[in-house]
Short mmCIF file of N, CA and C in Angstrom, two decimals:
data_model
loop_
_atom_site.label_atom_id
_atom_site.label_comp_id
_atom_site.label_asym_id
_atom_site.label_seq_id
_atom_site.Cartn_x
_atom_site.Cartn_y
_atom_site.Cartn_z
N MET A 16 -14.59 -35.92 -26.42
CA MET A 16 -13.92 -35.49 -27.62
C MET A 16 -14.48 -36.19 -28.81
N LEU A 17 -14.78 -37.55 -28.68
CA LEU A 17 -15.29 -38.30 -29.80
C LEU A 17 -16.70 -37.70 -30.25
N TYR A 18 -17.48 -37.30 -29.33
CA TYR A 18 -18.75 -36.73 -29.61
C TYR A 18 -18.55 -35.46 -30.41
N PHE A 19 -17.55 -34.61 -30.02
CA PHE A 19 -17.29 -33.41 -30.78
C PHE A 19 -16.88 -33.71 -32.23
N ILE A 20 -16.08 -34.68 -32.46
CA ILE A 20 -15.63 -35.02 -33.78
C ILE A 20 -16.79 -35.55 -34.60
N LEU A 21 -17.62 -36.39 -34.01
CA LEU A 21 -18.82 -36.85 -34.76
C LEU A 21 -19.79 -35.67 -35.04
N PHE A 22 -19.90 -34.78 -34.11
CA PHE A 22 -20.77 -33.58 -34.35
C PHE A 22 -20.24 -32.72 -35.46
N VAL A 23 -18.91 -32.52 -35.50
CA VAL A 23 -18.31 -31.81 -36.62
C VAL A 23 -18.52 -32.48 -37.92
N CYS A 24 -18.35 -33.82 -37.98
CA CYS A 24 -18.66 -34.61 -39.22
C CYS A 24 -20.08 -34.45 -39.62
N TYR A 25 -20.97 -34.49 -38.77
CA TYR A 25 -22.41 -34.38 -39.05
C TYR A 25 -22.68 -32.98 -39.64
N THR A 26 -22.15 -31.94 -39.02
CA THR A 26 -22.40 -30.60 -39.48
C THR A 26 -21.78 -30.33 -40.80
N VAL A 27 -20.66 -30.96 -41.06
CA VAL A 27 -20.00 -30.80 -42.39
C VAL A 27 -20.86 -31.42 -43.45
N LYS A 28 -21.45 -32.55 -43.16
CA LYS A 28 -22.32 -33.22 -44.12
C LYS A 28 -23.54 -32.35 -44.38
N HIS A 29 -24.09 -31.69 -43.38
CA HIS A 29 -25.26 -30.80 -43.51
C HIS A 29 -24.97 -29.36 -43.54
N LYS A 30 -23.86 -28.98 -44.08
CA LYS A 30 -23.40 -27.61 -43.98
C LYS A 30 -24.25 -26.57 -44.64
N GLU A 31 -25.06 -27.01 -45.61
CA GLU A 31 -25.87 -26.05 -46.27
C GLU A 31 -27.04 -25.53 -45.30
N GLU A 32 -27.19 -26.22 -44.25
CA GLU A 32 -28.23 -25.77 -43.25
C GLU A 32 -27.65 -24.81 -42.28
N MET A 33 -26.41 -24.70 -42.08
CA MET A 33 -25.83 -23.84 -41.02
C MET A 33 -24.51 -23.22 -41.44
N ASN A 34 -24.12 -22.17 -40.73
CA ASN A 34 -22.88 -21.56 -40.98
C ASN A 34 -21.80 -22.32 -40.19
N MET A 35 -20.70 -22.65 -40.90
CA MET A 35 -19.64 -23.43 -40.24
C MET A 35 -18.64 -22.61 -39.56
N ASN A 36 -18.69 -21.31 -39.59
CA ASN A 36 -17.69 -20.49 -39.00
C ASN A 36 -17.63 -20.58 -37.50
N TRP A 37 -18.75 -20.93 -36.86
CA TRP A 37 -18.79 -21.01 -35.40
C TRP A 37 -17.89 -22.11 -34.87
N ILE A 38 -17.57 -23.15 -35.58
CA ILE A 38 -16.77 -24.25 -35.22
C ILE A 38 -15.36 -23.73 -34.92
N TRP A 39 -14.92 -22.80 -35.78
CA TRP A 39 -13.52 -22.26 -35.54
C TRP A 39 -13.47 -21.40 -34.28
N LEU A 40 -14.59 -20.70 -33.97
CA LEU A 40 -14.65 -19.89 -32.82
C LEU A 40 -14.62 -20.78 -31.51
N ILE A 41 -15.32 -21.91 -31.65
CA ILE A 41 -15.32 -22.83 -30.44
C ILE A 41 -13.87 -23.41 -30.31
N LEU A 42 -13.20 -23.78 -31.39
CA LEU A 42 -11.87 -24.33 -31.22
C LEU A 42 -10.88 -23.29 -30.72
N ILE A 43 -11.03 -22.06 -31.15
CA ILE A 43 -10.22 -20.97 -30.55
C ILE A 43 -10.43 -20.85 -29.08
N ILE A 44 -11.68 -20.89 -28.60
CA ILE A 44 -11.89 -20.81 -27.24
C ILE A 44 -11.35 -22.04 -26.52
N VAL A 45 -11.52 -23.25 -27.07
CA VAL A 45 -10.96 -24.48 -26.48
C VAL A 45 -9.43 -24.41 -26.29
N VAL A 46 -8.71 -23.92 -27.31
CA VAL A 46 -7.21 -23.85 -27.23
C VAL A 46 -6.85 -22.77 -26.24
N ALA A 47 -7.61 -21.67 -26.18
CA ALA A 47 -7.35 -20.65 -25.10
C ALA A 47 -7.45 -21.17 -23.74
N VAL A 48 -8.51 -21.93 -23.50
CA VAL A 48 -8.78 -22.53 -22.21
C VAL A 48 -7.65 -23.52 -21.86
N LEU A 49 -7.30 -24.38 -22.82
CA LEU A 49 -6.26 -25.28 -22.64
C LEU A 49 -4.92 -24.65 -22.26
N ASP A 50 -4.66 -23.56 -22.93
CA ASP A 50 -3.42 -22.86 -22.60
C ASP A 50 -3.40 -22.27 -21.24
N LEU A 51 -4.57 -21.75 -20.85
CA LEU A 51 -4.63 -21.14 -19.48
C LEU A 51 -4.54 -22.30 -18.44
N MET A 52 -5.04 -23.43 -18.70
CA MET A 52 -5.05 -24.45 -17.79
C MET A 52 -3.63 -25.13 -17.64
N THR A 53 -2.95 -25.25 -18.73
CA THR A 53 -1.64 -25.92 -18.75
C THR A 53 -0.43 -24.97 -18.61
N SER A 54 -0.69 -23.70 -18.65
CA SER A 54 0.36 -22.68 -18.67
C SER A 54 1.45 -23.04 -19.77
N ASN A 55 1.02 -23.40 -20.89
CA ASN A 55 1.89 -23.80 -21.99
C ASN A 55 1.34 -23.08 -23.27
N VAL A 56 2.23 -22.55 -24.13
CA VAL A 56 1.83 -21.80 -25.22
C VAL A 56 1.63 -22.70 -26.50
N LEU A 57 1.78 -24.02 -26.30
CA LEU A 57 1.67 -24.96 -27.44
C LEU A 57 0.37 -24.85 -28.18
N PHE A 58 -0.70 -24.72 -27.50
CA PHE A 58 -2.04 -24.74 -28.10
C PHE A 58 -2.27 -23.36 -28.75
N SER A 59 -1.65 -22.29 -28.23
CA SER A 59 -1.91 -20.99 -28.88
C SER A 59 -1.43 -20.98 -30.27
N TRP A 60 -0.36 -21.68 -30.58
CA TRP A 60 0.17 -21.66 -32.00
C TRP A 60 -0.86 -22.38 -32.90
N ILE A 61 -1.44 -23.44 -32.43
CA ILE A 61 -2.39 -24.16 -33.19
C ILE A 61 -3.65 -23.24 -33.37
N GLY A 62 -3.96 -22.44 -32.33
CA GLY A 62 -5.07 -21.57 -32.35
C GLY A 62 -4.97 -20.50 -33.44
N ILE A 63 -3.72 -20.16 -33.84
CA ILE A 63 -3.49 -19.18 -34.92
C ILE A 63 -4.04 -19.81 -36.23
N GLY A 64 -3.96 -21.06 -36.48
CA GLY A 64 -4.48 -21.70 -37.58
C GLY A 64 -5.94 -21.66 -37.54
N PHE A 65 -6.59 -21.91 -36.38
CA PHE A 65 -8.10 -21.77 -36.24
C PHE A 65 -8.57 -20.39 -36.56
N LEU A 66 -7.78 -19.42 -36.09
CA LEU A 66 -8.15 -18.00 -36.28
C LEU A 66 -8.17 -17.67 -37.75
N ALA A 67 -7.12 -18.15 -38.49
CA ALA A 67 -6.99 -17.90 -39.95
C ALA A 67 -8.18 -18.65 -40.68
N ALA A 68 -8.53 -19.82 -40.18
CA ALA A 68 -9.72 -20.60 -40.85
C ALA A 68 -10.96 -19.84 -40.56
N TRP A 69 -11.13 -19.27 -39.40
CA TRP A 69 -12.34 -18.51 -39.04
C TRP A 69 -12.43 -17.33 -40.02
N LEU A 70 -11.34 -16.53 -40.17
CA LEU A 70 -11.35 -15.37 -41.08
C LEU A 70 -11.61 -15.85 -42.48
N ALA A 71 -11.07 -16.94 -42.91
CA ALA A 71 -11.26 -17.38 -44.29
C ALA A 71 -12.67 -17.94 -44.50
N GLY A 72 -13.34 -18.21 -43.40
CA GLY A 72 -14.69 -18.76 -43.53
C GLY A 72 -15.70 -17.87 -44.07
N PHE A 73 -15.38 -16.53 -44.10
CA PHE A 73 -16.28 -15.58 -44.69
C PHE A 73 -16.16 -15.60 -46.27
N TYR A 74 -15.13 -16.21 -46.78
CA TYR A 74 -14.93 -16.18 -48.19
C TYR A 74 -14.80 -17.48 -48.91
N VAL A 75 -14.41 -18.58 -48.20
CA VAL A 75 -14.15 -19.88 -48.89
C VAL A 75 -14.91 -20.99 -48.26
N ASP A 76 -14.93 -22.07 -48.99
CA ASP A 76 -15.65 -23.33 -48.51
C ASP A 76 -14.99 -23.92 -47.26
N PHE A 77 -15.71 -24.81 -46.58
CA PHE A 77 -15.32 -25.33 -45.35
C PHE A 77 -13.95 -26.24 -45.51
N TRP A 78 -13.92 -26.99 -46.60
CA TRP A 78 -12.78 -27.79 -46.79
C TRP A 78 -11.55 -27.02 -47.00
N ILE A 79 -11.68 -25.86 -47.63
CA ILE A 79 -10.48 -24.90 -47.81
C ILE A 79 -10.13 -24.39 -46.42
N GLN A 80 -11.14 -24.09 -45.62
CA GLN A 80 -10.94 -23.60 -44.27
C GLN A 80 -10.05 -24.63 -43.46
N MET A 81 -10.47 -25.87 -43.60
CA MET A 81 -9.70 -26.97 -42.86
C MET A 81 -8.27 -27.04 -43.32
N LEU A 82 -8.02 -26.86 -44.60
CA LEU A 82 -6.73 -26.88 -45.13
C LEU A 82 -5.96 -25.75 -44.59
N ILE A 83 -6.52 -24.48 -44.59
CA ILE A 83 -5.90 -23.31 -44.04
C ILE A 83 -5.54 -23.52 -42.53
N ALA A 84 -6.49 -24.05 -41.76
CA ALA A 84 -6.28 -24.29 -40.38
C ALA A 84 -5.13 -25.16 -40.12
N PHE A 85 -5.00 -26.24 -40.88
CA PHE A 85 -3.97 -27.25 -40.71
C PHE A 85 -2.64 -26.61 -41.18
N LEU A 86 -2.53 -26.00 -42.32
CA LEU A 86 -1.19 -25.50 -42.76
C LEU A 86 -0.72 -24.38 -41.88
N ILE A 87 -1.55 -23.36 -41.67
CA ILE A 87 -1.15 -22.24 -40.85
C ILE A 87 -0.86 -22.66 -39.40
N GLY A 88 -1.72 -23.54 -38.88
CA GLY A 88 -1.45 -24.02 -37.53
C GLY A 88 -0.19 -24.82 -37.39
N LEU A 89 0.16 -25.65 -38.46
CA LEU A 89 1.38 -26.34 -38.42
C LEU A 89 2.68 -25.41 -38.53
N VAL A 90 2.60 -24.45 -39.49
CA VAL A 90 3.70 -23.47 -39.60
C VAL A 90 3.88 -22.67 -38.29
N ALA A 91 2.78 -22.21 -37.80
CA ALA A 91 2.79 -21.37 -36.56
C ALA A 91 3.35 -22.23 -35.35
N LEU A 92 2.98 -23.51 -35.36
CA LEU A 92 3.46 -24.41 -34.25
C LEU A 92 4.94 -24.57 -34.35
N ILE A 93 5.46 -24.84 -35.59
CA ILE A 93 6.88 -25.04 -35.79
C ILE A 93 7.67 -23.79 -35.39
N ILE A 94 7.28 -22.72 -36.01
CA ILE A 94 8.04 -21.42 -35.73
C ILE A 94 7.82 -20.95 -34.35
N GLY A 95 6.66 -20.97 -33.87
CA GLY A 95 6.33 -20.50 -32.51
C GLY A 95 6.98 -21.34 -31.44
N ASN A 96 7.04 -22.64 -31.66
CA ASN A 96 7.73 -23.46 -30.68
C ASN A 96 9.25 -23.15 -30.60
N LYS A 97 9.86 -22.86 -31.72
CA LYS A 97 11.30 -22.46 -31.75
C LYS A 97 11.43 -21.19 -30.92
N ILE A 98 10.64 -20.22 -31.25
CA ILE A 98 10.71 -18.88 -30.61
C ILE A 98 10.50 -19.08 -29.07
N SER A 99 9.42 -19.83 -28.72
CA SER A 99 9.21 -20.02 -27.29
C SER A 99 10.32 -20.61 -26.53
N ARG A 100 10.89 -21.70 -27.17
CA ARG A 100 11.98 -22.38 -26.46
C ARG A 100 13.17 -21.47 -26.34
N LYS A 101 13.44 -20.62 -27.36
CA LYS A 101 14.61 -19.78 -27.24
C LYS A 101 14.33 -18.70 -26.16
N TYR A 102 13.11 -18.19 -26.16
CA TYR A 102 12.83 -17.12 -25.20
C TYR A 102 12.81 -17.75 -23.73
N ILE A 103 12.22 -18.91 -23.63
CA ILE A 103 12.02 -19.44 -22.23
C ILE A 103 13.44 -19.85 -21.72
N LYS A 104 14.24 -20.50 -22.54
CA LYS A 104 15.60 -20.85 -22.05
C LYS A 104 16.46 -19.71 -21.70
N ARG A 105 16.30 -18.62 -22.36
CA ARG A 105 17.07 -17.46 -22.09
C ARG A 105 16.61 -16.72 -20.85
N ASN A 106 15.37 -16.75 -20.52
CA ASN A 106 14.77 -15.98 -19.45
C ASN A 106 14.54 -16.74 -18.18
N ILE A 107 14.88 -18.06 -18.08
CA ILE A 107 14.73 -18.74 -16.84
C ILE A 107 15.91 -18.48 -15.96
N PRO A 108 15.64 -17.96 -14.80
CA PRO A 108 16.77 -17.65 -13.89
C PRO A 108 17.44 -18.92 -13.40
N ASN A 109 18.75 -18.88 -13.39
CA ASN A 109 19.52 -20.03 -12.86
C ASN A 109 19.97 -19.63 -11.40
N ASP A 110 18.99 -19.64 -10.63
CA ASP A 110 19.26 -19.20 -9.15
C ASP A 110 19.00 -20.43 -8.24
N PRO A 111 20.07 -21.16 -8.01
CA PRO A 111 19.94 -22.38 -7.17
C PRO A 111 19.89 -22.10 -5.70
N ILE A 112 18.76 -21.39 -5.28
CA ILE A 112 18.66 -20.98 -3.92
C ILE A 112 18.61 -22.21 -2.96
N LEU A 113 17.88 -23.22 -3.20
CA LEU A 113 17.76 -24.33 -2.39
C LEU A 113 19.08 -25.14 -2.31
N VAL A 114 19.70 -25.18 -3.50
CA VAL A 114 20.99 -25.93 -3.55
C VAL A 114 22.01 -25.24 -2.76
N ASP A 115 22.09 -23.87 -2.88
CA ASP A 115 23.08 -23.10 -2.06
C ASP A 115 22.89 -23.22 -0.55
N LYS A 116 21.60 -23.50 -0.15
CA LYS A 116 21.45 -23.62 1.29
C LYS A 116 21.80 -25.06 1.83
N ILE A 117 22.13 -25.96 0.89
CA ILE A 117 22.31 -27.30 1.34
C ILE A 117 23.76 -27.82 1.01
N ILE A 118 24.13 -27.65 -0.28
CA ILE A 118 25.41 -28.18 -0.72
C ILE A 118 26.52 -27.45 -0.01
N GLY A 119 27.38 -28.29 0.57
CA GLY A 119 28.63 -27.78 1.26
C GLY A 119 28.35 -27.44 2.71
N HIS A 120 27.18 -27.43 3.16
CA HIS A 120 26.90 -27.18 4.55
C HIS A 120 26.86 -28.40 5.36
N THR A 121 27.03 -28.24 6.72
CA THR A 121 27.00 -29.39 7.62
C THR A 121 25.69 -29.41 8.40
N PHE A 122 25.35 -30.70 8.71
CA PHE A 122 24.07 -30.83 9.45
C PHE A 122 24.31 -31.93 10.53
N ILE A 123 23.40 -32.02 11.43
CA ILE A 123 23.55 -33.04 12.53
C ILE A 123 22.58 -34.24 12.21
N ALA A 124 23.14 -35.44 12.35
CA ALA A 124 22.30 -36.56 12.05
C ALA A 124 21.27 -36.83 13.18
N GLU A 125 20.10 -37.12 12.79
CA GLU A 125 19.03 -37.45 13.74
C GLU A 125 19.02 -38.95 14.13
N LYS A 126 19.46 -39.70 13.20
CA LYS A 126 19.63 -41.21 13.42
C LYS A 126 20.77 -41.68 12.65
N GLU A 127 21.18 -42.95 12.92
CA GLU A 127 22.32 -43.50 12.20
C GLU A 127 22.12 -43.48 10.71
N ILE A 128 23.21 -43.09 9.99
CA ILE A 128 23.11 -42.99 8.54
C ILE A 128 24.25 -43.93 8.03
N THR A 129 23.90 -45.09 7.50
CA THR A 129 24.95 -46.03 6.97
C THR A 129 24.87 -46.08 5.46
N GLY A 130 23.65 -46.23 5.00
CA GLY A 130 23.48 -46.33 3.55
C GLY A 130 22.56 -45.21 3.05
N SER A 131 21.30 -45.53 2.89
CA SER A 131 20.33 -44.53 2.48
C SER A 131 19.27 -44.47 3.60
N VAL A 132 18.95 -43.20 3.92
CA VAL A 132 18.01 -42.97 5.04
C VAL A 132 17.33 -41.63 4.71
N GLN A 133 16.22 -41.39 5.34
CA GLN A 133 15.41 -40.11 5.13
C GLN A 133 15.64 -39.27 6.41
N GLN A 134 15.85 -37.93 6.16
CA GLN A 134 15.98 -37.03 7.28
C GLN A 134 15.47 -35.67 6.88
N LYS A 135 14.95 -34.96 7.91
CA LYS A 135 14.43 -33.60 7.62
C LYS A 135 15.52 -32.60 7.71
N ILE A 136 15.73 -31.87 6.67
CA ILE A 136 16.76 -30.82 6.58
C ILE A 136 16.12 -29.58 6.11
N ASN A 137 16.25 -28.48 6.98
CA ASN A 137 15.61 -27.23 6.61
C ASN A 137 14.10 -27.33 6.38
N GLY A 138 13.44 -28.14 7.10
CA GLY A 138 12.03 -28.28 6.91
C GLY A 138 11.59 -29.16 5.75
N ILE A 139 12.48 -29.83 5.03
CA ILE A 139 12.12 -30.71 3.91
C ILE A 139 12.76 -32.05 4.17
N TYR A 140 11.96 -33.13 3.93
CA TYR A 140 12.45 -34.40 4.13
C TYR A 140 13.24 -34.79 2.82
N TRP A 141 14.43 -35.19 3.03
CA TRP A 141 15.32 -35.62 1.99
C TRP A 141 15.75 -37.08 2.12
N ASN A 142 16.08 -37.68 1.00
CA ASN A 142 16.71 -39.03 1.02
C ASN A 142 18.19 -38.76 1.11
N LEU A 143 18.87 -39.29 2.07
CA LEU A 143 20.31 -39.16 2.16
C LEU A 143 20.97 -40.41 1.78
N LYS A 144 22.09 -40.33 1.11
CA LYS A 144 22.96 -41.39 0.66
C LYS A 144 24.33 -41.19 1.21
N ASN A 145 24.72 -42.02 2.12
CA ASN A 145 26.04 -41.86 2.70
C ASN A 145 27.01 -42.57 1.92
N ILE A 146 28.16 -41.88 1.46
CA ILE A 146 29.19 -42.54 0.67
C ILE A 146 30.48 -42.64 1.52
N GLY A 147 30.41 -42.33 2.73
CA GLY A 147 31.64 -42.43 3.64
C GLY A 147 31.34 -43.29 4.82
N ASP A 148 32.06 -43.08 5.93
CA ASP A 148 31.90 -43.76 7.09
C ASP A 148 30.53 -43.61 7.76
N PRO A 149 29.99 -44.52 8.50
CA PRO A 149 28.74 -44.41 9.09
C PRO A 149 28.67 -43.21 9.98
N VAL A 150 27.52 -42.49 9.93
CA VAL A 150 27.24 -41.26 10.77
C VAL A 150 26.33 -41.68 11.92
N GLN A 151 26.77 -41.46 13.13
CA GLN A 151 25.93 -41.77 14.28
C GLN A 151 25.02 -40.60 14.64
N PRO A 152 23.92 -40.84 15.36
CA PRO A 152 23.05 -39.74 15.80
C PRO A 152 23.85 -38.69 16.64
N GLY A 153 23.69 -37.43 16.26
CA GLY A 153 24.26 -36.34 16.90
C GLY A 153 25.58 -35.95 16.22
N GLU A 154 26.16 -36.80 15.30
CA GLU A 154 27.39 -36.42 14.61
C GLU A 154 27.01 -35.53 13.39
N ARG A 155 28.09 -34.86 13.01
CA ARG A 155 27.88 -33.91 11.90
C ARG A 155 28.24 -34.69 10.53
N PHE A 156 27.50 -34.21 9.49
CA PHE A 156 27.75 -34.64 8.14
C PHE A 156 27.69 -33.49 7.20
N SER A 157 28.36 -33.58 6.12
CA SER A 157 28.28 -32.44 5.07
C SER A 157 27.66 -32.99 3.81
N VAL A 158 26.93 -32.11 3.02
CA VAL A 158 26.29 -32.53 1.81
C VAL A 158 27.30 -32.18 0.68
N LEU A 159 27.54 -33.25 -0.01
CA LEU A 159 28.55 -33.06 -1.18
C LEU A 159 27.84 -32.57 -2.45
N LYS A 160 26.71 -33.26 -2.78
CA LYS A 160 26.03 -32.89 -4.01
C LYS A 160 24.60 -33.43 -3.94
N ILE A 161 23.83 -33.04 -4.98
CA ILE A 161 22.37 -33.60 -5.08
C ILE A 161 22.33 -34.37 -6.32
N GLU A 162 21.90 -35.64 -6.22
CA GLU A 162 21.61 -36.48 -7.39
C GLU A 162 20.12 -36.92 -7.36
N ASP A 163 19.43 -36.50 -8.43
CA ASP A 163 17.98 -36.77 -8.42
C ASP A 163 17.33 -36.14 -7.18
N ASN A 164 16.80 -36.98 -6.32
CA ASN A 164 16.18 -36.40 -5.11
C ASN A 164 16.94 -36.88 -3.88
N LYS A 165 18.18 -37.19 -4.02
CA LYS A 165 19.07 -37.67 -2.94
C LYS A 165 20.14 -36.67 -2.70
N LEU A 166 20.41 -36.48 -1.36
CA LEU A 166 21.59 -35.71 -0.99
C LEU A 166 22.66 -36.69 -0.72
N ILE A 167 23.78 -36.52 -1.39
CA ILE A 167 25.02 -37.41 -1.22
C ILE A 167 25.77 -36.71 -0.06
N ILE A 168 25.97 -37.53 0.93
CA ILE A 168 26.61 -36.99 2.14
C ILE A 168 27.84 -37.75 2.56
N ARG A 169 28.63 -37.16 3.44
CA ARG A 169 29.85 -37.85 4.01
C ARG A 169 30.01 -37.27 5.45
N LYS A 170 30.45 -38.20 6.31
CA LYS A 170 30.65 -37.85 7.69
C LYS A 170 31.64 -36.75 7.75
N GLU A 171 31.43 -35.76 8.54
CA GLU A 171 32.43 -34.58 8.77
C GLU A 171 33.50 -35.07 9.72
N GLU A 172 34.69 -34.89 9.27
CA GLU A 172 35.83 -35.29 10.16
C GLU A 172 36.14 -34.20 11.10
N ASN A 173 36.47 -34.52 12.31
CA ASN A 173 36.73 -33.51 13.39
C ASN A 173 38.11 -32.86 13.20
#
């Protein structure tokens, strides 16, 4: 990244020798690749500023292009981020499939559960935290809730 910045500074100093518009195209490609790699639209909004600077490059000086890229990129980032958050929050399904399969169900202890222990439940290793009486191997326990990565359990009364 440092080499790229130094290269841009060098080319700005010697801009009469070359067309500076290609820098904006490279930056547009970089943000597109970053967006594809991160599955995040954050860089796309900045890329709008680079696109505007590239288009302005046919008519204005490079320093004006940099100002355009910064201002339009900043405005697009602020507005686009608000739109993205609103859209993403609204369209994320709240389908607690895994939670429904575990909370409120009973399971059989593979080993003694007194405090915290790890056990395989439905093919996944979970950290169990017992808040009731000790559970002996072969006895039933029920899952009350999930806190962080721990299942909070209690011995099932017969």
